[in-house]
XYZ file of C-alpha atoms in Angstrom:
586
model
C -94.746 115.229 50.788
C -91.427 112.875 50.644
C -90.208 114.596 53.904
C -93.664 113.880 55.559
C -93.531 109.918 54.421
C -90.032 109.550 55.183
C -90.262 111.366 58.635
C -93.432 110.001 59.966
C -94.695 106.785 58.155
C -94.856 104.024 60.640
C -92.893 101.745 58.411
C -89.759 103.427 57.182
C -88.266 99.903 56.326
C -91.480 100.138 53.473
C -90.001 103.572 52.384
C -87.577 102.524 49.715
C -87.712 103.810 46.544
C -90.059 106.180 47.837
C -88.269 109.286 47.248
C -87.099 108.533 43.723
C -91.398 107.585 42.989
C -92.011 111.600 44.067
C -88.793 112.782 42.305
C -90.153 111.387 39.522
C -93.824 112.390 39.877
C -92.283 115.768 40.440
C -90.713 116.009 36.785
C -93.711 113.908 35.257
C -95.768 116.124 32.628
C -98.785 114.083 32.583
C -98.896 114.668 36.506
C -98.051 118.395 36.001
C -100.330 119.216 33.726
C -103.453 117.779 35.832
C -105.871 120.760 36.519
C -108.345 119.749 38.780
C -106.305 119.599 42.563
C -108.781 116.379 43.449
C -107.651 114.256 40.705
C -104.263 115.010 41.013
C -104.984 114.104 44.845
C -106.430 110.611 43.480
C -103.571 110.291 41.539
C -100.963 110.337 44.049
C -102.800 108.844 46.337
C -102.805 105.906 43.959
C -98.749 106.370 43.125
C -98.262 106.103 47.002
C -100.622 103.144 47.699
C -98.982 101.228 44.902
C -95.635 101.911 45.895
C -95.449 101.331 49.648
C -97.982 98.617 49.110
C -100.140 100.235 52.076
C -103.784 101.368 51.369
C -104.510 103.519 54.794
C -101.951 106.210 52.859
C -103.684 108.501 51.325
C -103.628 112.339 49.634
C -106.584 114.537 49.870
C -107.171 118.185 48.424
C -109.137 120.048 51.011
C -108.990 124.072 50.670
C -111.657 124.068 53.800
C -110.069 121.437 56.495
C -110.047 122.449 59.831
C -108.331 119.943 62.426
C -110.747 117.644 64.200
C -110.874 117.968 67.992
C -110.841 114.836 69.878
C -114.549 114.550 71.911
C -114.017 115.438 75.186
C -116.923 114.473 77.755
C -119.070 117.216 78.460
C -119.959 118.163 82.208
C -123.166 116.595 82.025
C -125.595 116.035 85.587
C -125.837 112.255 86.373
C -129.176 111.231 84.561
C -128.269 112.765 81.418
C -124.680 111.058 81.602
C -126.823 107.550 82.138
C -128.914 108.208 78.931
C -125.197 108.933 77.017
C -123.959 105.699 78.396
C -126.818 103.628 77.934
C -127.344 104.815 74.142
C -123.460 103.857 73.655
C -123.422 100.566 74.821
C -125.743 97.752 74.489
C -125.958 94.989 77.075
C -128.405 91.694 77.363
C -128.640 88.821 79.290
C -129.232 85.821 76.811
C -130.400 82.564 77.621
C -128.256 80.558 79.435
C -127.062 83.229 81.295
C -124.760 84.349 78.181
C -123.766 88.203 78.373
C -123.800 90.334 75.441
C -122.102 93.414 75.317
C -121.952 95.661 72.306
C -119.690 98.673 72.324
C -119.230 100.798 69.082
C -116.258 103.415 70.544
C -113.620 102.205 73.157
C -113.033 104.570 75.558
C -109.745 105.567 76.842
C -107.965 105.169 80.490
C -108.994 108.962 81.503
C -112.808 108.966 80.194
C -113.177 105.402 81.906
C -111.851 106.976 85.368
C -114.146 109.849 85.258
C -117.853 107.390 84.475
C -115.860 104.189 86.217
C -118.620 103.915 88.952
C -121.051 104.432 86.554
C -120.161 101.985 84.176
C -120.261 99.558 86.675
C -123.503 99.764 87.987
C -124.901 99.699 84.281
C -122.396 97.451 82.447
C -119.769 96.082 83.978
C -121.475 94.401 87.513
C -124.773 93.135 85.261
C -121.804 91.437 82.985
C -119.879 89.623 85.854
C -122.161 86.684 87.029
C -122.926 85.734 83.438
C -121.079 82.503 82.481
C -119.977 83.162 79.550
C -119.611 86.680 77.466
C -119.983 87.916 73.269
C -118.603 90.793 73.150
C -119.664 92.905 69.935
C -117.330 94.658 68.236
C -118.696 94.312 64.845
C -119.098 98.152 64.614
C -116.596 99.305 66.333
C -114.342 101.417 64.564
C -112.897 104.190 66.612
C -111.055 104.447 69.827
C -108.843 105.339 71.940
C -105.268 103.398 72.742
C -104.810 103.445 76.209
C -108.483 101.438 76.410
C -106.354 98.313 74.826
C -104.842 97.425 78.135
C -107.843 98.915 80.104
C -109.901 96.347 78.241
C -108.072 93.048 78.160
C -106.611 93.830 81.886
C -110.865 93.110 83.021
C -110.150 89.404 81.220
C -106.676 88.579 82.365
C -105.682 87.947 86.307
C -103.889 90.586 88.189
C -101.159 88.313 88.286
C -98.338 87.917 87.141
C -98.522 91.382 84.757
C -98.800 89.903 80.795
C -97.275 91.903 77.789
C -100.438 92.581 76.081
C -98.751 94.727 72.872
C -96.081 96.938 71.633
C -96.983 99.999 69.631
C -93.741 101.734 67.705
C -94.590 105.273 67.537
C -92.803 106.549 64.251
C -92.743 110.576 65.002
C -90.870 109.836 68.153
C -88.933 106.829 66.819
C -90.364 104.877 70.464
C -92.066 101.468 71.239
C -94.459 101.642 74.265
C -95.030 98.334 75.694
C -98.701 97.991 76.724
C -99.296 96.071 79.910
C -102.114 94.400 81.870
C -103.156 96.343 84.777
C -102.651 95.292 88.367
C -105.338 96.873 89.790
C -108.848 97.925 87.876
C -112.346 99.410 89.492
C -114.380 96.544 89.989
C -113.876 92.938 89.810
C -112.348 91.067 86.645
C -114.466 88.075 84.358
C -111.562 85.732 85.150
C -109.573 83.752 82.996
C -111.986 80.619 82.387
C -115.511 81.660 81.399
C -115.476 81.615 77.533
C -115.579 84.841 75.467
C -116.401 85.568 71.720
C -115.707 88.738 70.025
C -117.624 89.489 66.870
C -116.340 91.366 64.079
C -117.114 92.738 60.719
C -115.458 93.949 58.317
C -116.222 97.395 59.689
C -114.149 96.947 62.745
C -111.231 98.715 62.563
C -108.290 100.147 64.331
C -107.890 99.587 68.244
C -110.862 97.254 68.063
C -108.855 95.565 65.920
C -105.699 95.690 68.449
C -108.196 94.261 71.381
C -109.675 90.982 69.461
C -105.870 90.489 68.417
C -104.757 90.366 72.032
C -107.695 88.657 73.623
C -107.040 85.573 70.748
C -103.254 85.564 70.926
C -103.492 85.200 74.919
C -106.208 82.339 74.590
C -108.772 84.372 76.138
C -111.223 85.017 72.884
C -112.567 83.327 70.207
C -113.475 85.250 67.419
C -116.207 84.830 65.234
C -117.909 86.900 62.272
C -115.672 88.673 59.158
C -111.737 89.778 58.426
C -111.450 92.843 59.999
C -110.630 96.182 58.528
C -106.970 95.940 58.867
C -106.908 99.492 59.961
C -104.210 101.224 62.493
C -103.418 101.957 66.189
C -102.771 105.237 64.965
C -103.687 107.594 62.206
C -102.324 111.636 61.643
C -103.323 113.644 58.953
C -100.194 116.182 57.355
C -100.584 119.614 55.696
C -99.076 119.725 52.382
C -96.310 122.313 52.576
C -98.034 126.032 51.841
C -101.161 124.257 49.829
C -104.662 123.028 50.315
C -103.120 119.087 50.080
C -103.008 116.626 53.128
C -101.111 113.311 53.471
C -103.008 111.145 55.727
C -101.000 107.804 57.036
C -100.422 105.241 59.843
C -97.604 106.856 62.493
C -97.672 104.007 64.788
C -97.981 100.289 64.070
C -99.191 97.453 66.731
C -96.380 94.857 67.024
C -97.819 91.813 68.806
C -95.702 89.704 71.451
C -97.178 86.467 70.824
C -97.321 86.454 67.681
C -94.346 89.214 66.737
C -96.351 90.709 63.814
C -98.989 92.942 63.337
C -103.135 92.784 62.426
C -102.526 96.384 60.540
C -103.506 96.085 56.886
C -104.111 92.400 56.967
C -106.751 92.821 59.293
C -107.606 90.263 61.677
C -108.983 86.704 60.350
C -111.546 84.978 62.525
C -110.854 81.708 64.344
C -114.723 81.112 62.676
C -115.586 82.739 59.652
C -119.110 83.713 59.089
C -121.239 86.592 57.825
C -121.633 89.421 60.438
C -124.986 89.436 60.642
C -124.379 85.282 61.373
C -122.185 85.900 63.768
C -124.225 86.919 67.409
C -126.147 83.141 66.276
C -123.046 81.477 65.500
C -121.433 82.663 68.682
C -124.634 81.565 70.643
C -123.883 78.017 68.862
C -120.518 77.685 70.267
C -121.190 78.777 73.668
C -124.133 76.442 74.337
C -121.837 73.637 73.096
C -118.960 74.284 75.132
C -121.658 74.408 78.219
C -121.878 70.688 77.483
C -117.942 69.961 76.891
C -117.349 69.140 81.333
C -120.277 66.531 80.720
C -119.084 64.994 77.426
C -115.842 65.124 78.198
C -116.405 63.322 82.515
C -119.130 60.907 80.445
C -116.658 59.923 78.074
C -113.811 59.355 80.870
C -116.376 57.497 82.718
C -117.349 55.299 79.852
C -113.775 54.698 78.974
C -113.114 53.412 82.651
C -115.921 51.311 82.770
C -115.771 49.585 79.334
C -112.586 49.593 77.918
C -111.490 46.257 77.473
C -108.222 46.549 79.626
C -109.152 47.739 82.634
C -105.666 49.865 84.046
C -105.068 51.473 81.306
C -109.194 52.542 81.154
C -108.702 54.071 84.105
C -105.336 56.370 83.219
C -107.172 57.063 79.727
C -109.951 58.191 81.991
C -108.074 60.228 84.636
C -106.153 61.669 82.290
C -108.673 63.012 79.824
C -109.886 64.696 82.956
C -107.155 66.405 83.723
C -106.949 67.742 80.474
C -110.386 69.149 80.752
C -109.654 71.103 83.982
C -106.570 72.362 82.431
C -108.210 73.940 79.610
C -107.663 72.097 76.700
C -111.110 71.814 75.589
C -111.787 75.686 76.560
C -111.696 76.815 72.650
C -113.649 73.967 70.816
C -115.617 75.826 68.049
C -118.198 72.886 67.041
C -119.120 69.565 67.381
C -116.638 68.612 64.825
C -113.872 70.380 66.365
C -114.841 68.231 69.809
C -115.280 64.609 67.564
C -111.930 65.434 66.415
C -109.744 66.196 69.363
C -111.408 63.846 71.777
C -110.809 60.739 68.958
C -107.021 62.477 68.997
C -106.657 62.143 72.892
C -108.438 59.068 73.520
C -106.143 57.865 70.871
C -102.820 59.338 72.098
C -103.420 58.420 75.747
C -104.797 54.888 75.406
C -101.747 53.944 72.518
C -105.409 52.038 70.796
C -106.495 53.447 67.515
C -110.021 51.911 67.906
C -110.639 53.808 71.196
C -112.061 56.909 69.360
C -115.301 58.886 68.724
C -117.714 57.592 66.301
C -120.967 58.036 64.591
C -124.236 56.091 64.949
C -124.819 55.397 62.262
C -127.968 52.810 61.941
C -127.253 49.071 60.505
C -128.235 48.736 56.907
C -131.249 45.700 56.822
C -130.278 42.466 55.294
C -129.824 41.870 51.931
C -132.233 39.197 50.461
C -129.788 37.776 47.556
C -130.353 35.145 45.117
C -127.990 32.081 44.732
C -127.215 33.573 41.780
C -126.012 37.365 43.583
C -124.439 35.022 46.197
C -121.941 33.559 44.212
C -121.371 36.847 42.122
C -120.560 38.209 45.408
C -118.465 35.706 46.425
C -116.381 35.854 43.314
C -115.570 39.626 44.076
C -114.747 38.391 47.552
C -112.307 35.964 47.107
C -109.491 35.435 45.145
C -108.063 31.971 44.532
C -104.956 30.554 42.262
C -102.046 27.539 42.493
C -99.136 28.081 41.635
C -96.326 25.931 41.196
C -95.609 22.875 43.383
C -99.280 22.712 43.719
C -99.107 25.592 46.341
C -102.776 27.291 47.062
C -103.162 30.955 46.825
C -106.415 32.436 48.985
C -107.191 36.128 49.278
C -110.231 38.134 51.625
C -109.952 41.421 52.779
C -112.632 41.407 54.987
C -114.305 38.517 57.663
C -117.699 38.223 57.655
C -120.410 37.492 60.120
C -120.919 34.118 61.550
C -124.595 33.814 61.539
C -124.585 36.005 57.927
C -121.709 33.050 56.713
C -123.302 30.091 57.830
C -126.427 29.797 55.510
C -123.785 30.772 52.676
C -121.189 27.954 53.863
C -121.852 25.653 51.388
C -121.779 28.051 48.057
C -118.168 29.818 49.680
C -117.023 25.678 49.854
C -118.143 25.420 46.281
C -116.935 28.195 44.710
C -113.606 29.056 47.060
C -112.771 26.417 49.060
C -113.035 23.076 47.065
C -110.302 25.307 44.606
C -107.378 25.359 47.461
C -107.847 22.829 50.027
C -106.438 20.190 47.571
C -103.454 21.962 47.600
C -99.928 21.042 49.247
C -99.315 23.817 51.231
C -101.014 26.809 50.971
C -100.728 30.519 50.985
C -103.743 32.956 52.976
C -103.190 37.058 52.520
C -104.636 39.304 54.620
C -102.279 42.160 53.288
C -105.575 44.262 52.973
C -108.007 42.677 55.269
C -109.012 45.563 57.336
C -111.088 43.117 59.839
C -114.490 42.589 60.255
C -116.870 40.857 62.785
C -114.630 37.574 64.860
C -117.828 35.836 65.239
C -116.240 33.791 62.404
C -112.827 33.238 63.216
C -112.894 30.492 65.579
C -114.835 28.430 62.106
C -112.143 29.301 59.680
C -109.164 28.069 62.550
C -111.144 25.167 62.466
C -110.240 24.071 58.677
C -106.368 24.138 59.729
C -106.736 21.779 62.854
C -107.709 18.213 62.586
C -111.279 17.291 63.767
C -110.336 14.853 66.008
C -109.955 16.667 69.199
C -110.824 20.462 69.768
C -108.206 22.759 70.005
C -108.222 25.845 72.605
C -107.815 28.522 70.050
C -108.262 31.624 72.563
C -109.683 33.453 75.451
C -111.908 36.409 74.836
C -112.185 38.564 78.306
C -115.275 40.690 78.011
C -115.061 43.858 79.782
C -118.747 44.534 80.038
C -119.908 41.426 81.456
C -116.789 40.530 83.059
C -116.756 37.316 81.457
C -114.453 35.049 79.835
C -114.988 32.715 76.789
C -113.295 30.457 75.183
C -112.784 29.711 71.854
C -112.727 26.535 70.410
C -112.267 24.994 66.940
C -115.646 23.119 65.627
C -116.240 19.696 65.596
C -118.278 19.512 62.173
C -117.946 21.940 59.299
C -118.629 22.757 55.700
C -116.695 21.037 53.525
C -113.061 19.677 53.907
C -110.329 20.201 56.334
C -106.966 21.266 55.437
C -105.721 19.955 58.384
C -102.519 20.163 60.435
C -99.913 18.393 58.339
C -99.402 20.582 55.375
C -97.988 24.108 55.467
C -99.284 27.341 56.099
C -98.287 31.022 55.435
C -100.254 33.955 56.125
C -99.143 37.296 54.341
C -99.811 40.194 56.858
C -99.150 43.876 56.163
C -99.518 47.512 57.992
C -103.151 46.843 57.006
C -103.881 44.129 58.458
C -106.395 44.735 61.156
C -109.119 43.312 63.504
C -110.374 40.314 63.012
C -107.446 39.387 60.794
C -105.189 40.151 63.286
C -107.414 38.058 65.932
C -106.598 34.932 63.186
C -102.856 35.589 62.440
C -102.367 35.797 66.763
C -104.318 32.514 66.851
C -102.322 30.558 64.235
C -98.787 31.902 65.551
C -99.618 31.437 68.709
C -100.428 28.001 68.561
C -97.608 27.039 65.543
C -99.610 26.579 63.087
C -98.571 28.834 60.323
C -95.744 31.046 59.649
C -96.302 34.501 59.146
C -94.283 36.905 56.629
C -94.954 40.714 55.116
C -95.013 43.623 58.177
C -96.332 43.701 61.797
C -100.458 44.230 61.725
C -101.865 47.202 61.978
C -102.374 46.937 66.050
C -106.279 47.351 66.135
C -108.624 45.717 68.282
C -111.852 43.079 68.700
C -114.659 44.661 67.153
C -115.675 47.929 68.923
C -118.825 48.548 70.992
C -120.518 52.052 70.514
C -121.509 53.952 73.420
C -123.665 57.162 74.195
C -122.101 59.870 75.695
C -124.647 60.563 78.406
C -128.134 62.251 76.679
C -125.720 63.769 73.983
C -125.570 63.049 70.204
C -121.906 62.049 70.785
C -120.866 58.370 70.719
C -117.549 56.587 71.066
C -116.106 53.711 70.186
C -114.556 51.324 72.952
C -113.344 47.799 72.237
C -114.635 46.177 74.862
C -113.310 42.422 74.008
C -109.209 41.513 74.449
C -107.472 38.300 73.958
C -106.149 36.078 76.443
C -102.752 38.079 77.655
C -101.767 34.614 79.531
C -99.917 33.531 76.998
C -97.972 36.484 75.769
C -98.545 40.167 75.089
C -101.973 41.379 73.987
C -102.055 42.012 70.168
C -104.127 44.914 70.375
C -102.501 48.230 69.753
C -99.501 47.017 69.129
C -99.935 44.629 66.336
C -98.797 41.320 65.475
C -94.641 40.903 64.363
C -94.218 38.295 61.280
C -91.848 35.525 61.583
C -90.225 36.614 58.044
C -90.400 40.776 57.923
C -90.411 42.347 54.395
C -92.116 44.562 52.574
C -96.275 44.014 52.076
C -94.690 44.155 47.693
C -92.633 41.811 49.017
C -94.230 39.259 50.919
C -95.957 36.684 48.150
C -92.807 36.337 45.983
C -91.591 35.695 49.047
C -93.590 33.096 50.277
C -93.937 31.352 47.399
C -89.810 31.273 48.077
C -89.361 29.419 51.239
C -92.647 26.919 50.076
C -90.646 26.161 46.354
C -87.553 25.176 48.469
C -89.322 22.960 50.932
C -90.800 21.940 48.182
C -87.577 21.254 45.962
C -85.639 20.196 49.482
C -88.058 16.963 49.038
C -87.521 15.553 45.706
């Protein structure tokens, strides 16, 4: 039995040790002494499985085998041939012109040349105008090699030629390289209508080998349960002079994509479901990527139309095409899967983290709060201190609404403001304000200019309209102004986003405060959200930019501080440079 192993076991690098493990099973009196030739059968079996680590290995006791005989395909007349065929294979049309194809036993080269014309005027032509194909494998578990490249060849091009597999052949010590086939009977499916294989975990052995090269080329998706992790190849070994057989693997699959093997692992699906989930789950996927052209030309044409700055719209938008017709999109698995690369695109081509996909999700209904819940609210809001030198301390990580503020004005005076504007200079962080509405921001500029003339804070070019406004500070508000004359710092950090970032550009841009902490987070105006066409997917397009007249646009690139340190950093060190103005005057 050591010979046989060590001879013709397709993994001799597995084979250490393997010789002493007999040797020793040879002199073992436990093992010796067994007297019933089927559990000692079990029980090397077990010794060799454990040892080489390989469960397909295994050692039978059978006084009465006789040598099976590989099927060969009777002589039958044509009609009785078409009933043999048709009771072997299953084929539907499904809605939406979706083939299904079921085959439990995959024929070799030779068989396929002698019923070629046959198969396809049953099969094979009823499969080619379908747009899209499941093929069923999920009880396939016999086969014959040479049907691996007879198989994928039908889903490849004729050329160039692809290296589908290598098998090494153990007995012979030799690696056949398996090869798509120039020329086949019949037309091929092509290289761009989508295919699913199913599996179970009942498909084994050159089944196997088949969903393994159609996924590692790109050309399959597979869908259903691990596979068997059977073998290419499988010989059974007489025992010497005795009634005992070694049965083992004498060829192994080495992929050239991938450079290892399904065998023994089996093969994992790209989507993991029950079997008997899979033909529905498959169905799923193919009627979504039926709608991926549409999403995917709705959501360049969206993008073109609305995004706020109009050139790069239009690259985002060609672009994004041109990824669809190259394929990118071809293997989406779910609507998730789409949300999630098309936010990652739109991102990466547009350089605008805003510009993504997004749910729509409905506006919660206002709030009817107390004066009582008000300020309670406002208390969590805000944060307020002085610290030394009489130096004001204000913290909000988030703007609000203007027309939500403005019957609140009065209580956020009261319980905020009227505690800083007093101050000497003061400090504002926005280290964590992630944004919010700007309908506010041109009010809170306001309390930093003085009321006697209006100040030209910004211009707002809106790309749906095509309009430009301008924002001004307010000639009456709520409560006090700080005014112009005493200092201003703004804290800003990697978080610092939005509507935030709308406020810091303002005040540097016109000189009135000086910024410290990290560049802003580079978002954008508030974000419209958009149907994709009649689909349930919706994106998320600033539509708004600042003025670029005056310098570069903020958005996407974020806003630099006049002082850079760390967001840690930033307070002690504002509360620095105010102290020595502050002690530079006494």
């Amino acid at each position: 039995m050591a010979k046989i192993l060590m001879d013709n076991y397709c993994s001799p690098e597995k084979l250490t040790g393997m010789q002493e493990a007999i040797d020793a099973a040879s002199s073992n009196t436990e093992i010796l002494s067994i007297p019933d030739p089927d559990t000692l059968a079990n029980v090397l079996t077990s010794g060799v499985q454990s040892t080489i680590n390989d469960p397909r290995l295994k050692v039978s006791h059978e006084p009465d085998y006789v040598p099976a005989v590989a099927p060969q395909l009777p002589p039958l007349p044509p009609d009785q041939l078409v009933a043999v065929l048709q009771s072997s294979i299953k084929l539907d049309i499904l809605d939406g012109n979706i083939g299904y194809l079921r085959i439990d036993h995959i024929i070799g080269e030779a068989v396929a040349d002698k019923i070629g014309s046959l198969l396809l005027e049953l099969v094979w032509n009823k499969i080619l105008p379908t747009s899209a194909l499941i093929f069923d494998l999920r009880y396939t578990s016999t086969g014959d090699m040479s049907g691996i490249p007879y198989i994928v060849s039908y889903f490849t091009e004729a050329e160039p030629l692809i290296h589908i597999d290598s098998v090494y052949d153990r007995p012979s010590d030799t690696t056949t390289e398996l090869w798509s086939m120039p020329t086949l009977l019949g037309d091929r499916y092509g290289t761009t209508k989508p295919i699913i294989i199913l599996t179970s975990k009942n498909t084994k052995g050159i089944a196997e080998d088949v969903a393994y090269c159609l996924r590692n080329l790109k050309r399959a998706t597979i869908v259903g349960e691990k596979t068997a992790g059977g073998s290419v190849k499988i010989d059974k070994f007489k025992v010497a002079d005795t009634d005992f057989y070694v049965s083992m693997p004498t060829a192994k699959s080495i992929n050239p994509v991938t450079g290892s093997t399904w065998e023994v692992t089996g093969v994992t699906p790209d989507v993991e479901v029950n079997a008997e989930d899979a033909l529905a789950t498959a169905i799923k996927i193919l009627n979504l990527r039926a709608q991926i052209p549409a999403i995917i030309e709705g959501s360049a044409t969206l993008v073109a139309e609305k995004y706020a700055f109009e050139a790069v719209g239009a690259d985002v938008a060609a672009k994004l095409n041109g990824l669809l017709a190259s394929g990118d999109y071809s293997m989406v698995n779910s609507k998730t899967d789409l949300e999630v690369k098309l936010s990652a695109d739109l991102k990466t081509l547009s350089g605008d983290k805003s510009l993504k996909t997004t749910s729509n999700t409905p506006a919660l209904p206002p709030m009817n709060y107390s004066p009582e819940m008000f300020i309670e609210l406002i208390k969590v809001s805000f944060h307020t201190d002085m610290f030394e030198n009489n130096i004001g301390y204000l913290r909000f990580d988030m703007f609000g609404d203007f027309e939500e503020v403005k019957p609140i004005a009065q209580i956020i005076v009261e319980h905020v403001w009227n505690k800083v504007v007093n101050s000497d200079a003061m400090i504002v962080d926005l280290r964590n304000n992630v944004g919010g509405p700007t309908t506010a921001i041109a009010g809170f500029c306001s309390y930093f200019f003085d009321g006697d003339k209006e100040v030209l804070l910004d211009k707002l070019y809106d790309r749906s309209s095509g309009t430009t406004k301008e924002l001004w500070t307010l000639p009456e508000l709520t409560g006090t102004r700080y005014g112009t004359k005493k200092s201003l710092i703004i804290l800003t950090s990697g978080t610092t986003a939005g509507a935030a970032e709308e406020f810091v550009y303002i005040m540097k841009k016109l000189g009135r405060a000086m910024i410290v902490g990290e560049t802003t987070a580079g978002g954008s105006h508030p974000a419209e959200t958009f149907p994709v066409g009649e689909t349930d997917v919706f994106l998320s397009i600033p539509t708004v930019r600042s003025d670029t007249a005056a310098g570069p646009a903020w958005e996407g690139a974020g806003i630099a501080p006049h002082i850079p340190v760390s967001a840690d950093d930033a307070l002690n060190t504002a509360k620095g440079i105010l102290n020595k103005h502050f002690a530079g005057q006494k």
